Amino acid sequence: MKIVLSPDPVLRQRAEECAPGDKTLKRLSKQMANLMYKNNGCGLAAPQVGVLRRVIVVDCDVESDKKNPITLVNPQIVETRGEPVVEEEGCLSLPGISVPVSRPPFARVRYFDLEGNEQEIAGDGLLGRCLQHEIDHLEGRTLFESTDPIARIKALREYDEALAAGAQPGDTSI
């Protein structure tokens, strides 16, 4: 399993719903989490590994050395709150760049866990932003579609330069 890089068309497609409790998702989520950690990410969506399924893994506990990934199956944002904040975001599928993205700081998400139980997770700051970012991937949106048009032009140019310089997943600058 490897991380798919833009402009791979899989990143622009909407992912398919999963059957809650689907046992094949355990292996997929474990592989995704391992790849996320290997590349110093805090979130990864299945389309980023070429799998068009509505699955994301996140672990935004940057204070801890413990790995505690959360797998969200069929996640849906049910609430965002707060005045949108512009912050630089990186993406494992767009190595070598960071892009300014405006998002509400708080997000509440309803999802199914790997056992098929309905759950909710809510967070602000990095977790709120990460949840919104990864769910964007399930809708076929990358950072290029999430930023304003002027920043998009700059990001596309910087991305081409970063790839030419050898950027790899996990690199947020070159």
PDB file of C-alpha atoms in Angstrom:
ATOM      1  CA  MET A   1       0.000   0.000   0.000  1.00  0.00           C
ATOM      2  CA  LYS A   2       1.284   3.448  -0.857  1.00  0.00           C
ATOM      3  CA  ILE A   3       0.034   7.019  -0.784  1.00  0.00           C
ATOM      4  CA  VAL A   4      -1.531   8.253  -4.005  1.00  0.00           C
ATOM      5  CA  LEU A   5      -0.213  11.634  -5.136  1.00  0.00           C
ATOM      6  CA  SER A   6      -2.102  14.383  -6.909  1.00  0.00           C
ATOM      7  CA  PRO A   7      -3.032  14.613  -9.770  1.00  0.00           C
ATOM      8  CA  ASP A   8      -4.123  10.944  -9.624  1.00  0.00           C
ATOM      9  CA  PRO A   9      -7.810  10.922 -10.682  1.00  0.00           C
ATOM     10  CA  VAL A  10      -8.810   8.704  -7.714  1.00  0.00           C
ATOM     11  CA  LEU A  11      -8.361  11.773  -5.486  1.00  0.00           C
ATOM     12  CA  ARG A  12     -11.122  13.591  -7.404  1.00  0.00           C
ATOM     13  CA  GLN A  13     -13.756  10.845  -7.061  1.00  0.00           C
ATOM     14  CA  ARG A  14     -16.419  10.452  -4.391  1.00  0.00           C
ATOM     15  CA  ALA A  15     -15.780   7.398  -2.208  1.00  0.00           C
ATOM     16  CA  GLU A  16     -18.404   4.657  -1.803  1.00  0.00           C
ATOM     17  CA  GLU A  17     -20.345   3.971   1.395  1.00  0.00           C
ATOM     18  CA  CYS A  18     -19.244   0.937   3.410  1.00  0.00           C
ATOM     19  CA  ALA A  19     -21.406  -1.662   5.117  1.00  0.00           C
ATOM     20  CA  PRO A  20     -21.160  -0.985   8.874  1.00  0.00           C
ATOM     21  CA  GLY A  21     -19.253  -3.835  10.512  1.00  0.00           C
ATOM     22  CA  ASP A  22     -17.570  -4.931   7.237  1.00  0.00           C
ATOM     23  CA  LYS A  23     -14.723  -7.129   8.531  1.00  0.00           C
ATOM     24  CA  THR A  24     -12.422  -6.244   5.598  1.00  0.00           C
ATOM     25  CA  LEU A  25     -12.165  -2.691   6.934  1.00  0.00           C
ATOM     26  CA  LYS A  26     -10.094  -3.764   9.956  1.00  0.00           C
ATOM     27  CA  ARG A  27      -7.137  -4.751   7.790  1.00  0.00           C
ATOM     28  CA  LEU A  28      -7.542  -1.676   5.590  1.00  0.00           C
ATOM     29  CA  SER A  29      -7.645   0.684   8.567  1.00  0.00           C
ATOM     30  CA  LYS A  30      -4.595  -0.942  10.185  1.00  0.00           C
ATOM     31  CA  GLN A  31      -2.601  -0.580   6.968  1.00  0.00           C
ATOM     32  CA  MET A  32      -3.766   3.029   6.599  1.00  0.00           C
ATOM     33  CA  ALA A  33      -2.795   3.874  10.185  1.00  0.00           C
ATOM     34  CA  ASN A  34       0.658   2.342   9.730  1.00  0.00           C
ATOM     35  CA  LEU A  35       1.177   4.334   6.545  1.00  0.00           C
ATOM     36  CA  MET A  36      -0.084   7.527   8.218  1.00  0.00           C
ATOM     37  CA  TYR A  37       2.398   7.140  11.091  1.00  0.00           C
ATOM     38  CA  LYS A  38       5.249   6.191   8.757  1.00  0.00           C
ATOM     39  CA  ASN A  39       4.720   9.490   6.919  1.00  0.00           C
ATOM     40  CA  ASN A  40       4.169  11.639  10.039  1.00  0.00           C
ATOM     41  CA  GLY A  41       0.518  12.337   9.243  1.00  0.00           C
ATOM     42  CA  CYS A  42      -2.365  12.901  11.619  1.00  0.00           C
ATOM     43  CA  GLY A  43      -5.066  11.723   9.217  1.00  0.00           C
ATOM     44  CA  LEU A  44      -5.481   9.596   6.113  1.00  0.00           C
ATOM     45  CA  ALA A  45      -8.496   8.846   3.918  1.00  0.00           C
ATOM     46  CA  ALA A  46      -8.928   5.615   1.953  1.00  0.00           C
ATOM     47  CA  PRO A  47      -8.892   7.403  -1.442  1.00  0.00           C
ATOM     48  CA  GLN A  48      -5.359   8.560  -0.554  1.00  0.00           C
ATOM     49  CA  VAL A  49      -4.277   4.924  -0.779  1.00  0.00           C
ATOM     50  CA  GLY A  50      -6.298   4.289  -3.946  1.00  0.00           C
ATOM     51  CA  VAL A  51      -9.317   2.750  -2.211  1.00  0.00           C
ATOM     52  CA  LEU A  52     -12.643   4.445  -2.965  1.00  0.00           C
ATOM     53  CA  ARG A  53     -14.290   3.566   0.349  1.00  0.00           C
ATOM     54  CA  ARG A  54     -15.609   6.019   2.964  1.00  0.00           C
ATOM     55  CA  VAL A  55     -12.977   5.266   5.637  1.00  0.00           C
ATOM     56  CA  ILE A  56     -10.591   7.618   7.414  1.00  0.00           C
ATOM     57  CA  VAL A  57      -8.075   7.178  10.207  1.00  0.00           C
ATOM     58  CA  VAL A  58      -7.025  10.037  12.473  1.00  0.00           C
ATOM     59  CA  ASP A  59      -4.691  10.508  15.411  1.00  0.00           C
ATOM     60  CA  CYS A  60      -4.271  14.147  16.392  1.00  0.00           C
ATOM     61  CA  ASP A  61      -2.757  13.535  19.825  1.00  0.00           C
ATOM     62  CA  VAL A  62       0.572  15.160  18.983  1.00  0.00           C
ATOM     63  CA  GLU A  63       1.480  15.446  22.682  1.00  0.00           C
ATOM     64  CA  SER A  64       1.692  11.683  23.176  1.00  0.00           C
ATOM     65  CA  ASP A  65       4.150   9.145  21.844  1.00  0.00           C
ATOM     66  CA  LYS A  66       1.387   6.531  22.057  1.00  0.00           C
ATOM     67  CA  LYS A  67      -0.313   5.565  18.841  1.00  0.00           C
ATOM     68  CA  ASN A  68      -4.071   5.631  19.195  1.00  0.00           C
ATOM     69  CA  PRO A  69      -5.652   5.820  15.736  1.00  0.00           C
ATOM     70  CA  ILE A  70      -9.391   6.273  15.428  1.00  0.00           C
ATOM     71  CA  THR A  71     -11.069   4.693  12.408  1.00  0.00           C
ATOM     72  CA  LEU A  72     -14.195   6.392  11.121  1.00  0.00           C
ATOM     73  CA  VAL A  73     -16.393   4.492   8.667  1.00  0.00           C
ATOM     74  CA  ASN A  74     -18.913   6.504   6.616  1.00  0.00           C
ATOM     75  CA  PRO A  75     -18.147   9.708   8.554  1.00  0.00           C
ATOM     76  CA  GLN A  76     -20.537  12.629   8.171  1.00  0.00           C
ATOM     77  CA  ILE A  77     -20.094  16.132   9.489  1.00  0.00           C
ATOM     78  CA  VAL A  78     -23.203  16.921  11.519  1.00  0.00           C
ATOM     79  CA  GLU A  79     -22.069  20.273  12.884  1.00  0.00           C
ATOM     80  CA  THR A  80     -19.376  22.874  12.450  1.00  0.00           C
ATOM     81  CA  ARG A  81     -19.110  25.881  14.677  1.00  0.00           C
ATOM     82  CA  GLY A  82     -17.117  29.059  15.043  1.00  0.00           C
ATOM     83  CA  GLU A  83     -15.822  31.834  12.853  1.00  0.00           C
ATOM     84  CA  PRO A  84     -13.739  30.265  10.057  1.00  0.00           C
ATOM     85  CA  VAL A  85      -9.991  30.396  10.661  1.00  0.00           C
ATOM     86  CA  VAL A  86      -7.367  30.373   7.909  1.00  0.00           C
ATOM     87  CA  GLU A  87      -4.469  28.035   8.679  1.00  0.00           C
ATOM     88  CA  GLU A  88      -1.816  26.301   6.608  1.00  0.00           C
ATOM     89  CA  GLU A  89      -2.620  22.644   5.912  1.00  0.00           C
ATOM     90  CA  GLY A  90      -0.387  19.942   4.554  1.00  0.00           C
ATOM     91  CA  CYS A  91      -1.515  16.721   2.909  1.00  0.00           C
ATOM     92  CA  LEU A  92       0.203  13.387   2.430  1.00  0.00           C
ATOM     93  CA  SER A  93      -1.109  13.314  -1.172  1.00  0.00           C
ATOM     94  CA  LEU A  94       0.323  16.790  -1.902  1.00  0.00           C
ATOM     95  CA  PRO A  95       3.875  16.544  -0.537  1.00  0.00           C
ATOM     96  CA  GLY A  96       6.163  19.515  -0.243  1.00  0.00           C
ATOM     97  CA  ILE A  97       3.574  22.257   0.204  1.00  0.00           C
ATOM     98  CA  SER A  98       1.239  23.804   2.734  1.00  0.00           C
ATOM     99  CA  VAL A  99      -1.917  25.592   1.639  1.00  0.00           C
ATOM    100  CA  PRO A 100      -3.987  28.228   3.477  1.00  0.00           C
ATOM    101  CA  VAL A 101      -7.483  26.853   4.087  1.00  0.00           C
ATOM    102  CA  SER A 102     -10.388  28.536   5.873  1.00  0.00           C
ATOM    103  CA  ARG A 103     -12.395  26.201   8.100  1.00  0.00           C
ATOM    104  CA  PRO A 104     -14.615  26.511  11.159  1.00  0.00           C
ATOM    105  CA  PRO A 105     -12.515  25.519  14.190  1.00  0.00           C
ATOM    106  CA  PHE A 106     -15.037  23.003  15.584  1.00  0.00           C
ATOM    107  CA  ALA A 107     -16.500  19.901  13.927  1.00  0.00           C
ATOM    108  CA  ARG A 108     -18.822  17.150  15.154  1.00  0.00           C
ATOM    109  CA  VAL A 109     -18.826  13.966  13.093  1.00  0.00           C
ATOM    110  CA  ARG A 110     -21.108  10.924  13.186  1.00  0.00           C
ATOM    111  CA  TYR A 111     -19.554   7.656  12.003  1.00  0.00           C
ATOM    112  CA  PHE A 112     -19.462   3.898  12.487  1.00  0.00           C
ATOM    113  CA  ASP A 113     -16.589   2.211  14.308  1.00  0.00           C
ATOM    114  CA  LEU A 114     -14.999  -1.003  13.014  1.00  0.00           C
ATOM    115  CA  GLU A 115     -17.540  -3.088  14.934  1.00  0.00           C
ATOM    116  CA  GLY A 116     -20.432  -1.355  13.164  1.00  0.00           C
ATOM    117  CA  ASN A 117     -21.536   0.769  16.140  1.00  0.00           C
ATOM    118  CA  GLU A 118     -22.638   4.331  15.516  1.00  0.00           C
ATOM    119  CA  GLN A 119     -20.389   6.863  17.245  1.00  0.00           C
ATOM    120  CA  GLU A 120     -19.752  10.595  17.399  1.00  0.00           C
ATOM    121  CA  ILE A 121     -16.499  12.493  17.720  1.00  0.00           C
ATOM    122  CA  ALA A 122     -16.127  16.210  18.188  1.00  0.00           C
ATOM    123  CA  GLY A 123     -13.130  18.441  18.350  1.00  0.00           C
ATOM    124  CA  ASP A 124     -11.724  21.832  17.690  1.00  0.00           C
ATOM    125  CA  GLY A 125      -8.279  22.979  16.662  1.00  0.00           C
ATOM    126  CA  LEU A 126      -6.219  20.297  14.948  1.00  0.00           C
ATOM    127  CA  LEU A 127      -8.819  17.524  15.382  1.00  0.00           C
ATOM    128  CA  GLY A 128     -11.657  19.677  14.017  1.00  0.00           C
ATOM    129  CA  ARG A 129      -9.541  20.685  11.034  1.00  0.00           C
ATOM    130  CA  CYS A 130      -8.266  17.132  10.424  1.00  0.00           C
ATOM    131  CA  LEU A 131     -11.783  15.656  10.429  1.00  0.00           C
ATOM    132  CA  GLN A 132     -12.958  18.225   7.878  1.00  0.00           C
ATOM    133  CA  HIS A 133      -9.833  17.734   5.726  1.00  0.00           C
ATOM    134  CA  GLU A 134     -10.136  13.929   5.606  1.00  0.00           C
ATOM    135  CA  ILE A 135     -13.886  13.998   4.917  1.00  0.00           C
ATOM    136  CA  ASP A 136     -13.130  16.387   2.023  1.00  0.00           C
ATOM    137  CA  HIS A 137     -11.025  13.558   0.536  1.00  0.00           C
ATOM    138  CA  LEU A 138     -14.045  11.239   0.680  1.00  0.00           C
ATOM    139  CA  GLU A 139     -15.930  13.803  -1.428  1.00  0.00           C
ATOM    140  CA  GLY A 140     -13.122  14.034  -3.995  1.00  0.00           C
ATOM    141  CA  ARG A 141     -11.763  17.378  -2.760  1.00  0.00           C
ATOM    142  CA  THR A 142      -8.097  18.115  -2.157  1.00  0.00           C
ATOM    143  CA  LEU A 143      -6.463  21.215  -0.704  1.00  0.00           C
ATOM    144  CA  PHE A 144      -6.468  22.696  -4.205  1.00  0.00           C
ATOM    145  CA  GLU A 145     -10.273  22.775  -4.163  1.00  0.00           C
ATOM    146  CA  SER A 146     -10.426  23.885  -0.515  1.00  0.00           C
ATOM    147  CA  THR A 147      -8.478  27.125  -0.891  1.00  0.00           C
ATOM    148  CA  ASP A 148      -9.297  30.403  -2.612  1.00  0.00           C
ATOM    149  CA  PRO A 149      -8.483  30.824  -6.335  1.00  0.00           C
ATOM    150  CA  ILE A 150      -5.373  32.991  -5.877  1.00  0.00           C
ATOM    151  CA  ALA A 151      -3.883  30.610  -3.300  1.00  0.00           C
ATOM    152  CA  ARG A 152      -4.782  27.685  -5.609  1.00  0.00           C
ATOM    153  CA  ILE A 153      -2.692  29.103  -8.450  1.00  0.00           C
ATOM    154  CA  LYS A 154       0.268  29.626  -6.112  1.00  0.00           C
ATOM    155  CA  ALA A 155      -0.161  26.150  -4.566  1.00  0.00           C
ATOM    156  CA  LEU A 156      -0.269  24.432  -7.963  1.00  0.00           C
ATOM    157  CA  ARG A 157       2.970  26.156  -8.997  1.00  0.00           C
ATOM    158  CA  GLU A 158       4.651  25.309  -5.661  1.00  0.00           C
ATOM    159  CA  TYR A 159       3.442  21.703  -5.902  1.00  0.00           C
ATOM    160  CA  ASP A 160       5.004  21.253  -9.342  1.00  0.00           C
ATOM    161  CA  GLU A 161       8.266  22.672  -7.973  1.00  0.00           C
ATOM    162  CA  ALA A 162       8.122  20.437  -4.882  1.00  0.00           C
ATOM    163  CA  LEU A 163       7.565  17.289  -6.965  1.00  0.00           C
ATOM    164  CA  ALA A 164      10.450  18.269  -9.256  1.00  0.00           C
ATOM    165  CA  ALA A 165      12.628  18.674  -6.138  1.00  0.00           C
ATOM    166  CA  GLY A 166      11.725  15.165  -4.954  1.00  0.00           C
ATOM    167  CA  ALA A 167       9.042  15.855  -2.314  1.00  0.00           C
ATOM    168  CA  GLN A 168       7.704  12.738  -0.592  1.00  0.00           C
ATOM    169  CA  PRO A 169       4.561  12.164   1.504  1.00  0.00           C
ATOM    170  CA  GLY A 170       5.050  13.778   4.886  1.00  0.00           C
ATOM    171  CA  ASP A 171       7.080  16.693   3.506  1.00  0.00           C
ATOM    172  CA  THR A 172       5.302  19.990   4.122  1.00  0.00           C
ATOM    173  CA  SER A 173       8.010  22.099   2.524  1.00  0.00           C
ATOM    174  CA  ILE A 174      11.045  21.647   0.296  1.00  0.00           C
TER     175      ILE A 174
END
